[in-house]
CSV table of C-alpha atoms (C1' of nucleotides) in Angstrom, one decimal:
chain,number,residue,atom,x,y,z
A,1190,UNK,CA,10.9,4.3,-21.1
A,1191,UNK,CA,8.0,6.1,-19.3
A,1192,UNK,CA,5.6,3.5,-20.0
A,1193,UNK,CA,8.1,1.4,-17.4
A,1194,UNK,CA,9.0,4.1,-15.4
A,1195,UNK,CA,5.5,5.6,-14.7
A,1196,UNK,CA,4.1,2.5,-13.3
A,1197,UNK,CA,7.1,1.6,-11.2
A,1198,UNK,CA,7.1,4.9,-9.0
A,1199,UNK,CA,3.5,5.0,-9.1
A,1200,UNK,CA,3.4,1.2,-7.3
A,1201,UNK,CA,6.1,3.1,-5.0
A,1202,UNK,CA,3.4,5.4,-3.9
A,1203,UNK,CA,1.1,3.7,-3.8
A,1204,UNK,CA,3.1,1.4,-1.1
A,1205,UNK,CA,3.9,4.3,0.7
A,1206,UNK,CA,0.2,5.8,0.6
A,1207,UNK,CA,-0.4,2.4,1.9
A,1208,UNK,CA,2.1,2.3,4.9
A,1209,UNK,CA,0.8,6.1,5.5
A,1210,UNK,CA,-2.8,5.1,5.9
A,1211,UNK,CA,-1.9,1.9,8.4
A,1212,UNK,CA,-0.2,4.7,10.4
A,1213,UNK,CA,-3.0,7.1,10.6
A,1214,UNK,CA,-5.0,4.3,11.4
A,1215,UNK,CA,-2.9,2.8,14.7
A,1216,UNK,CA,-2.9,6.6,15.7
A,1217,UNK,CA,-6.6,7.3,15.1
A,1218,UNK,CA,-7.4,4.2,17.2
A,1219,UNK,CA,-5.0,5.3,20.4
A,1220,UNK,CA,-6.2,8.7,20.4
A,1221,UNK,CA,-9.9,7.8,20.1
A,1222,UNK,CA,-9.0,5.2,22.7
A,1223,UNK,CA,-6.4,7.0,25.1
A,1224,UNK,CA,-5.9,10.4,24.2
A,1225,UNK,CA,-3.1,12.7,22.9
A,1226,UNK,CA,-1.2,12.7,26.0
A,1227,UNK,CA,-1.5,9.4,27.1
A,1228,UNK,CA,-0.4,7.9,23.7
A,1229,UNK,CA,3.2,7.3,22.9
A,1230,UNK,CA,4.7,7.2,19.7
A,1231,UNK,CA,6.2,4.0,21.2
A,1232,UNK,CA,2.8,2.5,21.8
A,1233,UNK,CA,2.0,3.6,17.3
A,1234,UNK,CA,5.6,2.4,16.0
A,1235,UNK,CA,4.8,-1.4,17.6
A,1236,UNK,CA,0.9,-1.0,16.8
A,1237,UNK,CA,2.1,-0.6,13.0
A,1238,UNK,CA,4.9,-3.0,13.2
A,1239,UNK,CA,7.2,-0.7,12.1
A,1240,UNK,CA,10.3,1.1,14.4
A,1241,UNK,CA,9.9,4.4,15.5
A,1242,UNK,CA,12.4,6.3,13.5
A,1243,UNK,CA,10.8,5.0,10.7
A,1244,UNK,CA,8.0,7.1,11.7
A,1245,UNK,CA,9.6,10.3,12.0
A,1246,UNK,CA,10.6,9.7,8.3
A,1247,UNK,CA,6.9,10.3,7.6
A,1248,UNK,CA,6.2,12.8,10.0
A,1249,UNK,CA,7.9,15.1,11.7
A,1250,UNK,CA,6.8,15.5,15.4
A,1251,UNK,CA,4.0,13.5,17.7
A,1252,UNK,CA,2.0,16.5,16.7
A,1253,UNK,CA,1.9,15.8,13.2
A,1254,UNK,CA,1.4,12.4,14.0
A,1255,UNK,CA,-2.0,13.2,15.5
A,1256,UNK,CA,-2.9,15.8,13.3
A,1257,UNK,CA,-2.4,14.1,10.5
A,1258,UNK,CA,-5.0,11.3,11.8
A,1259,UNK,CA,-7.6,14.7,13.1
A,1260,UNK,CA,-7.3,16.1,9.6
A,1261,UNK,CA,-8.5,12.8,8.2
A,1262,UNK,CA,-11.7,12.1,10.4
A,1263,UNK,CA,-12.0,15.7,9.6
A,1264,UNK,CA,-12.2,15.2,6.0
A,1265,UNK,CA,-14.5,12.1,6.5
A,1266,UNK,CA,-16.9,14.3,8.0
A,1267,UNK,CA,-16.9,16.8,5.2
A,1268,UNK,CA,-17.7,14.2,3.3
A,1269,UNK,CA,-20.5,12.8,4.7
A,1270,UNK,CA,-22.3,16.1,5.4
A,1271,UNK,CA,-21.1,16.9,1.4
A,1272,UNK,CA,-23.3,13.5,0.8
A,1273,UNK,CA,-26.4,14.3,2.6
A,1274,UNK,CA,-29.5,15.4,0.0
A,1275,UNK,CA,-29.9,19.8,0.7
A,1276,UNK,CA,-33.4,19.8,-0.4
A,1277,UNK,CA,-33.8,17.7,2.7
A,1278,UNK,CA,-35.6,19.4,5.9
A,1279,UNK,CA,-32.3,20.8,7.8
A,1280,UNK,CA,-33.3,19.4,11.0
A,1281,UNK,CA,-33.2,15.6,9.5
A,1282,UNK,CA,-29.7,16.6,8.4
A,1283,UNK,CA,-28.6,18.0,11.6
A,1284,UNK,CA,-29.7,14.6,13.1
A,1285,UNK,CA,-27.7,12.6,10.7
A,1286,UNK,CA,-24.7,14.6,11.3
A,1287,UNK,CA,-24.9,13.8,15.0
A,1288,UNK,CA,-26.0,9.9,14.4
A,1289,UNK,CA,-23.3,9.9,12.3
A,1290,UNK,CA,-20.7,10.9,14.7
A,1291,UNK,CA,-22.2,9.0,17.8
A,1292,UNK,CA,-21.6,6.2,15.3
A,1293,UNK,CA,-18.3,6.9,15.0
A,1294,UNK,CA,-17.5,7.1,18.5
A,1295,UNK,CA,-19.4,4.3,19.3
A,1296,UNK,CA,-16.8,2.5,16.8
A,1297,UNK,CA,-13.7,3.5,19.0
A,1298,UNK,CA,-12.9,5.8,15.9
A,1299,UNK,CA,-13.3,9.6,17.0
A,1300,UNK,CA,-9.8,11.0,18.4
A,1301,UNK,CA,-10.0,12.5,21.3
A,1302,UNK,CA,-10.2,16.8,20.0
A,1303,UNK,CA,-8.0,19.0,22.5
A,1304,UNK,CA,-10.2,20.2,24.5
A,1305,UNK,CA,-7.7,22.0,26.9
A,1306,UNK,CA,-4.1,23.4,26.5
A,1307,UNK,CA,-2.4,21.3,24.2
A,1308,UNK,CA,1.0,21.3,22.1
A,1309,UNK,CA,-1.6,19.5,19.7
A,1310,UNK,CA,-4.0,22.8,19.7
A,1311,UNK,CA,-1.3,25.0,18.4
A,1312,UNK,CA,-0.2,22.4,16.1
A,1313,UNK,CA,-4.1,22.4,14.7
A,1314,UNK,CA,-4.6,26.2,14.9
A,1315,UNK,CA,-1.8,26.9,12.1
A,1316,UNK,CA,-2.8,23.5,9.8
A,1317,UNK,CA,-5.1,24.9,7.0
A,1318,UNK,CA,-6.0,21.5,6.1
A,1319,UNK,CA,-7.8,21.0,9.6
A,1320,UNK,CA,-8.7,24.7,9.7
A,1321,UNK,CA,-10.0,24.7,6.0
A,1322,UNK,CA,-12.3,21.5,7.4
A,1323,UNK,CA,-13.7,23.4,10.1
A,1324,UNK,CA,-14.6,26.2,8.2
A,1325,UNK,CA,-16.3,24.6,6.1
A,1326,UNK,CA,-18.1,21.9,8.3
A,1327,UNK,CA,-19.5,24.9,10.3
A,1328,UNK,CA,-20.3,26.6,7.8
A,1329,UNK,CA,-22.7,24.2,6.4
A,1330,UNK,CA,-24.1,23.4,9.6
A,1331,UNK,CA,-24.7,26.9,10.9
A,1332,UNK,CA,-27.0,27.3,7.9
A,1333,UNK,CA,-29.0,24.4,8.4
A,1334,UNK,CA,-28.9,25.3,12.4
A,1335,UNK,CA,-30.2,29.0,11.2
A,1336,UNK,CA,-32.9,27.2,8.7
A,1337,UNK,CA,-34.0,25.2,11.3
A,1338,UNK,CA,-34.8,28.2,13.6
A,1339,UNK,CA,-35.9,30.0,11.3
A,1340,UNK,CA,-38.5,26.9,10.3
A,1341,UNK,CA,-39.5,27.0,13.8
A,1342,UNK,CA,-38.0,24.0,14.0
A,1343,UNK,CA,-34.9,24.6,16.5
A,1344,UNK,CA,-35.3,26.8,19.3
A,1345,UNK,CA,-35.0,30.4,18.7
A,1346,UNK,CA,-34.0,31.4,22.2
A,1347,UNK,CA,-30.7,29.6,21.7
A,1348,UNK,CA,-27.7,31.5,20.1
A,1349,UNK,CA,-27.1,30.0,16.5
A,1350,UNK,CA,-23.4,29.7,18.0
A,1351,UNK,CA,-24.5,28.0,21.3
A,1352,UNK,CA,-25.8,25.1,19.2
A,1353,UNK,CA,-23.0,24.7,17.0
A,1354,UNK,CA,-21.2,24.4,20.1
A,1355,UNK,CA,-23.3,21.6,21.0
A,1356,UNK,CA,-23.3,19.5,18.1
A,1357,UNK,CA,-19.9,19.6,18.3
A,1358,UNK,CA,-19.4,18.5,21.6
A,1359,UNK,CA,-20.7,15.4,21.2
A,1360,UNK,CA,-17.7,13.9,19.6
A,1361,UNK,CA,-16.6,14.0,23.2
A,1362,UNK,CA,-19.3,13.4,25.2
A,1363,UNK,CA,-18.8,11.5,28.1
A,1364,UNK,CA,-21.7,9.6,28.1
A,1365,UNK,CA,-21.3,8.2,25.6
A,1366,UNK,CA,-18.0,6.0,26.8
A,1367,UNK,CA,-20.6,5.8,30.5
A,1368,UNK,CA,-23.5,4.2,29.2
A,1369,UNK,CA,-21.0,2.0,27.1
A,1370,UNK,CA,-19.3,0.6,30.1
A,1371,UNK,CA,-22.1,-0.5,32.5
A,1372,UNK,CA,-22.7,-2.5,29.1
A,1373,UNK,CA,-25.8,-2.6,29.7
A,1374,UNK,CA,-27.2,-0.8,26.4
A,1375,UNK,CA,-26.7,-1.1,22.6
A,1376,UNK,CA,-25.4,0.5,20.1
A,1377,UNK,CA,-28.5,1.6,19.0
A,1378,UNK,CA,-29.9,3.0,22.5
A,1379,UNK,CA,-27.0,4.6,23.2
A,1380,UNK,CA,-27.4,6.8,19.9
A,1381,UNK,CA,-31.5,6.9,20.7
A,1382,UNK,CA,-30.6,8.3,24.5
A,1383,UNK,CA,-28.2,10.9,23.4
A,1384,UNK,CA,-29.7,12.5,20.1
A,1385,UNK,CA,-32.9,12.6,22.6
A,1386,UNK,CA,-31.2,14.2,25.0
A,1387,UNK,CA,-29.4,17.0,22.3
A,1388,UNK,CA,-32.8,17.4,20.6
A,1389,UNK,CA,-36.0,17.0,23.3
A,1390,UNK,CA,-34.0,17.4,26.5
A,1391,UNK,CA,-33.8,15.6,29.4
A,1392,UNK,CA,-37.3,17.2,30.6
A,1393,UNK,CA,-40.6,15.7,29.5
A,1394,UNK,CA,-42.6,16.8,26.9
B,1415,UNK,CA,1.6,22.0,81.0
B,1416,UNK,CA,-1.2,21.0,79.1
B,1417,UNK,CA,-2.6,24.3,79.0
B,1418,UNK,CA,0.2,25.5,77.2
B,1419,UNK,CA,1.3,22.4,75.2
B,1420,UNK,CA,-2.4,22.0,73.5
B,1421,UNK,CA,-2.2,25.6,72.2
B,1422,UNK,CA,1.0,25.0,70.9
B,1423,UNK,CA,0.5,21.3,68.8
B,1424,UNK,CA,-3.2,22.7,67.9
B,1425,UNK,CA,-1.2,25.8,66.2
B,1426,UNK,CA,1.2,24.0,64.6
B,1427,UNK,CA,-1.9,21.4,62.9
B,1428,UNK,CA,-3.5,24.8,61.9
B,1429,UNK,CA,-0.1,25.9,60.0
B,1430,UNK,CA,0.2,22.7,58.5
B,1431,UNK,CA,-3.8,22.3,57.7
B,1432,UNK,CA,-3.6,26.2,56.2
B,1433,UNK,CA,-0.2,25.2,53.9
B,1434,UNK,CA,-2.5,22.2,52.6
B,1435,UNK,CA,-5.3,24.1,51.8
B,1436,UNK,CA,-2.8,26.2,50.0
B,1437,UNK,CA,-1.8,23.2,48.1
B,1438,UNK,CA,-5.1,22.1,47.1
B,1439,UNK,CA,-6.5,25.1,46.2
B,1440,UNK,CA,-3.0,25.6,43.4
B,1441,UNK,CA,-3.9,21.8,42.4
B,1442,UNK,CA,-7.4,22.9,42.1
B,1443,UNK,CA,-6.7,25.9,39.8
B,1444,UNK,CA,-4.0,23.8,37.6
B,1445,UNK,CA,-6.5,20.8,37.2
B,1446,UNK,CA,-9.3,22.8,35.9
B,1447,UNK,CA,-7.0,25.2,33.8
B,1448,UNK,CA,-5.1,22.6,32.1
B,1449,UNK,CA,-6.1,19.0,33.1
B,1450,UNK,CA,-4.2,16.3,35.4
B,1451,UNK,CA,-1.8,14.7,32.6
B,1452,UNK,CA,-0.4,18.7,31.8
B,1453,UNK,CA,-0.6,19.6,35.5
B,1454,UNK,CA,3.4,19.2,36.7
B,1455,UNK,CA,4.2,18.7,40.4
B,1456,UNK,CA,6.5,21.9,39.4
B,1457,UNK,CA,4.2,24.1,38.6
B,1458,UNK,CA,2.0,23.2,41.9
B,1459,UNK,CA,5.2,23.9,44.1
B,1460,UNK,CA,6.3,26.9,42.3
B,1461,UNK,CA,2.7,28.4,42.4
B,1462,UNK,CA,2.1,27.1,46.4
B,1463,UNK,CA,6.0,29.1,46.6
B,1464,UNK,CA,7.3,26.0,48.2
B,1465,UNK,CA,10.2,23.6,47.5
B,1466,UNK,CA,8.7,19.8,45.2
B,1467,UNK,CA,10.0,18.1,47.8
B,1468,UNK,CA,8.3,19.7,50.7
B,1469,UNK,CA,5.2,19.1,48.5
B,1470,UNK,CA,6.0,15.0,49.0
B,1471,UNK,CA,6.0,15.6,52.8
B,1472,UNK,CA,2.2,16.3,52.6
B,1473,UNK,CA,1.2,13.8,49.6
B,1474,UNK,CA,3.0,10.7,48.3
B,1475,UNK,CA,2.4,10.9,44.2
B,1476,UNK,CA,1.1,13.5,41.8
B,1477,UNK,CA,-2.2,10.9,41.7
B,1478,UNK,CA,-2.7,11.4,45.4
B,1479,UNK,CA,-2.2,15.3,45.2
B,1480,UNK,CA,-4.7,15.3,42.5
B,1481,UNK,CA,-7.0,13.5,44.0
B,1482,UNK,CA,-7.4,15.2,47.5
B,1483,UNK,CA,-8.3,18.5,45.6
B,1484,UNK,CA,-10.9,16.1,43.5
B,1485,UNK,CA,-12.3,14.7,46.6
B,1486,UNK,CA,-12.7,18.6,48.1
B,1487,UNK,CA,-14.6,19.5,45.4
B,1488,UNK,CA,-16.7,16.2,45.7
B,1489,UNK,CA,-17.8,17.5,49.4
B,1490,UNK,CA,-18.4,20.6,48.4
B,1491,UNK,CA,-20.9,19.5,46.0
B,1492,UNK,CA,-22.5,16.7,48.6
B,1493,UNK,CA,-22.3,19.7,50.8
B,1494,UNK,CA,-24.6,22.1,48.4
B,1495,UNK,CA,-26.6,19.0,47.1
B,1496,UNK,CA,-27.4,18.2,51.2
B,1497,UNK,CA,-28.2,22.1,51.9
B,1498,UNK,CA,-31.2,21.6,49.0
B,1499,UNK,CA,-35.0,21.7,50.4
B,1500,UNK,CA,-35.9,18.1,50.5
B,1501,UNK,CA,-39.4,19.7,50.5
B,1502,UNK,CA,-39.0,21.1,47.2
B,1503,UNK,CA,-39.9,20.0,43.5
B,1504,UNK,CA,-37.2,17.9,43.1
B,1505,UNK,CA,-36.5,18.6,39.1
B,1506,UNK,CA,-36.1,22.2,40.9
B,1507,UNK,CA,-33.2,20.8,43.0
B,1508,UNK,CA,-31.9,18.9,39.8
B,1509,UNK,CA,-31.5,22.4,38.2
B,1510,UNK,CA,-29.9,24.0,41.0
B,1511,UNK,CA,-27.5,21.7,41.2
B,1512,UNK,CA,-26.3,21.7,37.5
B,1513,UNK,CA,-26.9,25.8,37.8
B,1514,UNK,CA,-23.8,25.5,40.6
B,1515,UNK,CA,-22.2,22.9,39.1
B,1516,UNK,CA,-21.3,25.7,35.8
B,1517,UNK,CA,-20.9,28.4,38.4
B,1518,UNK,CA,-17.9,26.3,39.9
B,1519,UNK,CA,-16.9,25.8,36.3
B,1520,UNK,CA,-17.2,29.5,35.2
B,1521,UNK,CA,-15.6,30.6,37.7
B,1522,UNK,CA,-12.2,28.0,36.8
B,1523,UNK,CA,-12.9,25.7,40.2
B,1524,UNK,CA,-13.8,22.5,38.5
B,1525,UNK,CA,-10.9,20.3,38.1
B,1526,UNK,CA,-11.2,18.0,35.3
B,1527,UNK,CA,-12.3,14.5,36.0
B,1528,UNK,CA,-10.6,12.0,34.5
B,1529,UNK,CA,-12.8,11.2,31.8
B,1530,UNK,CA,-10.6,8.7,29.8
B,1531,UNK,CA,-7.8,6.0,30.6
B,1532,UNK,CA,-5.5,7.5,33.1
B,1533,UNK,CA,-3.4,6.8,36.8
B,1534,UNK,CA,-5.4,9.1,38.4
B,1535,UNK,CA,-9.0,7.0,37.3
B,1536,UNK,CA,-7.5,4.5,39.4
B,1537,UNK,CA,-6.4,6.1,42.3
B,1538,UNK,CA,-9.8,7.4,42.6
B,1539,UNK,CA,-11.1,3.9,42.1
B,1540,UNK,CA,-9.7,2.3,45.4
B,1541,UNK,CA,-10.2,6.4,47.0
B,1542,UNK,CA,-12.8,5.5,49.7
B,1543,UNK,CA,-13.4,9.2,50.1
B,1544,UNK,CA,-14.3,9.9,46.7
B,1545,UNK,CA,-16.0,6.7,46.3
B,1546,UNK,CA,-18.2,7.5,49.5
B,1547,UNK,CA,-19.1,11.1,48.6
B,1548,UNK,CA,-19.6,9.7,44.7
B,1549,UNK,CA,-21.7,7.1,45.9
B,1550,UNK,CA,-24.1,9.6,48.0
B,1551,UNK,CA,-24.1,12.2,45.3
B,1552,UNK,CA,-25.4,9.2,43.0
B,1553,UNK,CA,-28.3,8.4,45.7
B,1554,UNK,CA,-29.7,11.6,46.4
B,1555,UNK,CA,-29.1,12.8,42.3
B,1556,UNK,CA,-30.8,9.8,41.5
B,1557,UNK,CA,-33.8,9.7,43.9
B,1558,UNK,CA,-34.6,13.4,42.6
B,1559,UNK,CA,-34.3,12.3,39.5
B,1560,UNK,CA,-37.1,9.4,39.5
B,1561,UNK,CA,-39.3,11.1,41.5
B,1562,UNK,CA,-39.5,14.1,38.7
B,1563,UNK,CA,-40.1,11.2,36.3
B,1564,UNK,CA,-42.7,9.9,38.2
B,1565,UNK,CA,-44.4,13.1,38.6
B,1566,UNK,CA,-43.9,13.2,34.8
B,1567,UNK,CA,-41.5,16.4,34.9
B,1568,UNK,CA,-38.6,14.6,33.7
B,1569,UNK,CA,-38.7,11.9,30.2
B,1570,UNK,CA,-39.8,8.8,31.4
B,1571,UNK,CA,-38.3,7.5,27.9
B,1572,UNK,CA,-34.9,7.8,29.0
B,1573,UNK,CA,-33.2,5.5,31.6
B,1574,UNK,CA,-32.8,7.7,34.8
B,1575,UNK,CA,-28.9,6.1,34.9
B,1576,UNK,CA,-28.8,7.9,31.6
B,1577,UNK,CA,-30.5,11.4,33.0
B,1578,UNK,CA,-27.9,11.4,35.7
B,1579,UNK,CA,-24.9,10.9,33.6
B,1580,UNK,CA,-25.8,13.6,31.3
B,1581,UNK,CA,-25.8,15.9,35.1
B,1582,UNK,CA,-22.3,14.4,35.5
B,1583,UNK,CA,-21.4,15.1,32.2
B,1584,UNK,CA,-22.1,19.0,32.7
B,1585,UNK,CA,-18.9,19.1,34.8
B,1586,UNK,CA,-16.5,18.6,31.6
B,1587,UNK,CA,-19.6,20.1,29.0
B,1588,UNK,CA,-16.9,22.1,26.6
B,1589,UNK,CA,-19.7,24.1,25.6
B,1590,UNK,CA,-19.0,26.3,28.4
B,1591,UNK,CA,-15.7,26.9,27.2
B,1592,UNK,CA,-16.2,27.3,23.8
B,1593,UNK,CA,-18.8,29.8,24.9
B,1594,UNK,CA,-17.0,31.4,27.3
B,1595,UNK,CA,-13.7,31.8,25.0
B,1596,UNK,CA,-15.6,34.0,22.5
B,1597,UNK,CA,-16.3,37.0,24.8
B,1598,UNK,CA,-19.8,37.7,23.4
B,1599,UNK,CA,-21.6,36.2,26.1
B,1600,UNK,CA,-21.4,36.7,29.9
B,1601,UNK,CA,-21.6,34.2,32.5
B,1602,UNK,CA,-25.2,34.2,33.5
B,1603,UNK,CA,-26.0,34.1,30.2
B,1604,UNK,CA,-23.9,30.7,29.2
B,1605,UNK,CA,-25.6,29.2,32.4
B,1606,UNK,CA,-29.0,30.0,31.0
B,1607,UNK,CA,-27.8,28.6,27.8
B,1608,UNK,CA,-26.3,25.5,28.6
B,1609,UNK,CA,-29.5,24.6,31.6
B,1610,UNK,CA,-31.8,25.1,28.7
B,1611,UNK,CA,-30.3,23.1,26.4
B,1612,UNK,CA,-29.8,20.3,29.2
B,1613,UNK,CA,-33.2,20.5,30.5
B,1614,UNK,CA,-35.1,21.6,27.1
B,1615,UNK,CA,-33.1,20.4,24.4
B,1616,UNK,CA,-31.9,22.2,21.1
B,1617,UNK,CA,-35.5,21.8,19.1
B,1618,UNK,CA,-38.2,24.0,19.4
B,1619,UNK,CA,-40.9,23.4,22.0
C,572,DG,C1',13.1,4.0,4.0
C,573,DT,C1',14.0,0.8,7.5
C,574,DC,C1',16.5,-0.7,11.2
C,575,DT,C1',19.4,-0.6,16.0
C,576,DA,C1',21.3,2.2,19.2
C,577,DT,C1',21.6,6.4,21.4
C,578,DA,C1',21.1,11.3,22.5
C,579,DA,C1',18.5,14.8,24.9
C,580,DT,C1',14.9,16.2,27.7
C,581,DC,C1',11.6,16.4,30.9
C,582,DA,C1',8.9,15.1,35.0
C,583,DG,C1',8.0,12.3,39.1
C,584,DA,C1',10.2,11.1,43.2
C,585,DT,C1',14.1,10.9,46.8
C,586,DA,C1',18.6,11.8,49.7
C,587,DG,C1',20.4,14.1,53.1
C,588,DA,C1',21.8,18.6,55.3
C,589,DC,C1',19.6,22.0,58.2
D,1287,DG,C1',9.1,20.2,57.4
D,1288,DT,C1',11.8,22.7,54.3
D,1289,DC,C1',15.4,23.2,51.4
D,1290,DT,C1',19.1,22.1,47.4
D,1291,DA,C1',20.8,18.7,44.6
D,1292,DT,C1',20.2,14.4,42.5
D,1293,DC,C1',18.4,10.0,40.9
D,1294,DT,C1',15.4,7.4,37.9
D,1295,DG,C1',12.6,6.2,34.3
D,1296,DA,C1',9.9,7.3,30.5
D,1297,DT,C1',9.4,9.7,26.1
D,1298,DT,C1',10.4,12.5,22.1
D,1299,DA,C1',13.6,12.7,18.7
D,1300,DT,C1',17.9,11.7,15.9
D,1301,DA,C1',22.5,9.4,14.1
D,1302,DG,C1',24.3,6.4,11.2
D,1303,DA,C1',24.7,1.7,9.2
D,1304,DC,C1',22.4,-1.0,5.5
DNA sequence: GTCTATAATCAGATAGAC
DNA sequence: GTCTATCTGATTATAGAC
């Protein structure tokens, strides 16, 4: 009996894990590529192929929608910060954290954070899944920011905080999407230009 | 009859050019508080104390009401930019004009520029106004800005079109936010951090 | 769980009296 | 030009059959 039951919910799952992820997909992509505003649950329900009140039988609001997709890239970048080697110097690894995101935005893959008021910032503010992330993601990288300085290899004069900040921010750099459009760099020299501009500055040296 | 029919028309275009500045300066606020997609044509006639509708006597679409306050703040800054000593070093100009630039900002005068997909990017598109004022603040930013990297004050590795995006960019940096939403710093401090980090980078010199 | 059809709401824009 | 009242369309969300 269970050896026949077991597998046939479990294929059920693993279906709807399936239908779940192509969701999270369509709405990472029109958030990374639009915004939370500016996407319509409309706009996801035809991009997955499925209607839209199928949606809300999977999650609740538009908030969720986009949370649930935030939560994920969230968890991606746990993971690759998890992965990179801690006997490393920390300033290599706070450049890999930033290459890695540039990468990612570079993709069409980073939804667009909140950056202003938002329904979707309260909706974030009370997920512990999403705040459970942050905590940790900073966490990690305020120690490597605080090695760094304390290496001599970060600047001192900035507040530990004020860099956080920074790294941050670029998952929503704007030029990033500018020196995309004139088309006239690559991949590759976009991500040179922008972790030179984070690390060295814009000034010579 | 002239002498007392020009007073009278030249009042009334000084009530109507006072109720406008009105206008723009609540568009102004609500932009930079909150964005243009959050911003409602409500709000801006509830705030100016006047009726929506008298609102559409002065401007035909939300796009064109957000745009007039854009393209005030875009002469105020080729106003500043043209009051700069064209005698001076220009990477000092450069910095003065990113040091006013977060004052605007600190102060909750910088309306957001549309920064992805959106009705108002296009209405500024085919905006002679802002494109004129755009267009000069481009020139004289990026004249400054190859003559510190000839003098060898600015990276010569980076591509000057790159060195003035990253000015732009400082308009919507969320740095200052997130910076100035903590409390612990005040304002002239955050404008000292984020100028350093610009101009010097994060890493140690 | 998926669909079609529809409710409910909200925001941009307008009509028409004054 | 300003107002009140209204229209229109878009969008989030749900009802109910299958």
């Amino acid at each position: 009996m269970s050896s026949t039951d077991t597998p046939k919910t479990s294929f059920k799952q693993r279906m709807l894990q399936v239908r779940e992820d192509a969701i999270i997909h369509a709405v990472n992509r029109l958030l990374a590529e639009k915004g939370f505003e500016a996407m319509t649950v409309d706009e996801v329900a035809a991009q997955v192929g499925i209607a839209k009140a199928s949606l809300y039988k999977h999650f609740s609001s538009k908030e969720d929608l986009a949370a649930a997709a935030i939560v994920r890239g969230m968890r991606r970048a746990q993971n690759f910060i998890g992965g990179l080697p801690s006997e490393a110097p920390p300033l290599e690894n706070l450049r890999a954290v930033v290459r890695w995101l540039l990468e990612v935005k570079l993709a069409g893959d980073m939804p667009i954070l909140p950056s202003q008021s938002s329904s979707l910032r309260a909706t974030l503010m009370v997920n512990s899944d999403y705040m459970d992330s942050l905590m940790a993601i900073s966490d990690r990288l305020e120690k490597w920011i605080e090695a760094a300085q304390t290496r001599g290899e970060l600047s001192q004069r900035l507040p530990t905080i004020a860099i956080l900040f920074t790294l941050f921010a670029c998952a929503s750099d704007p030029v990033v999407e500018f020196l995309q459009m004139g088309g006239r760099f690559t991949d590759e020299q976009i991500t040179d230009i922008v972790l030179a501009t984070y690390f060295e500055g814009i000034n010579a040296r």
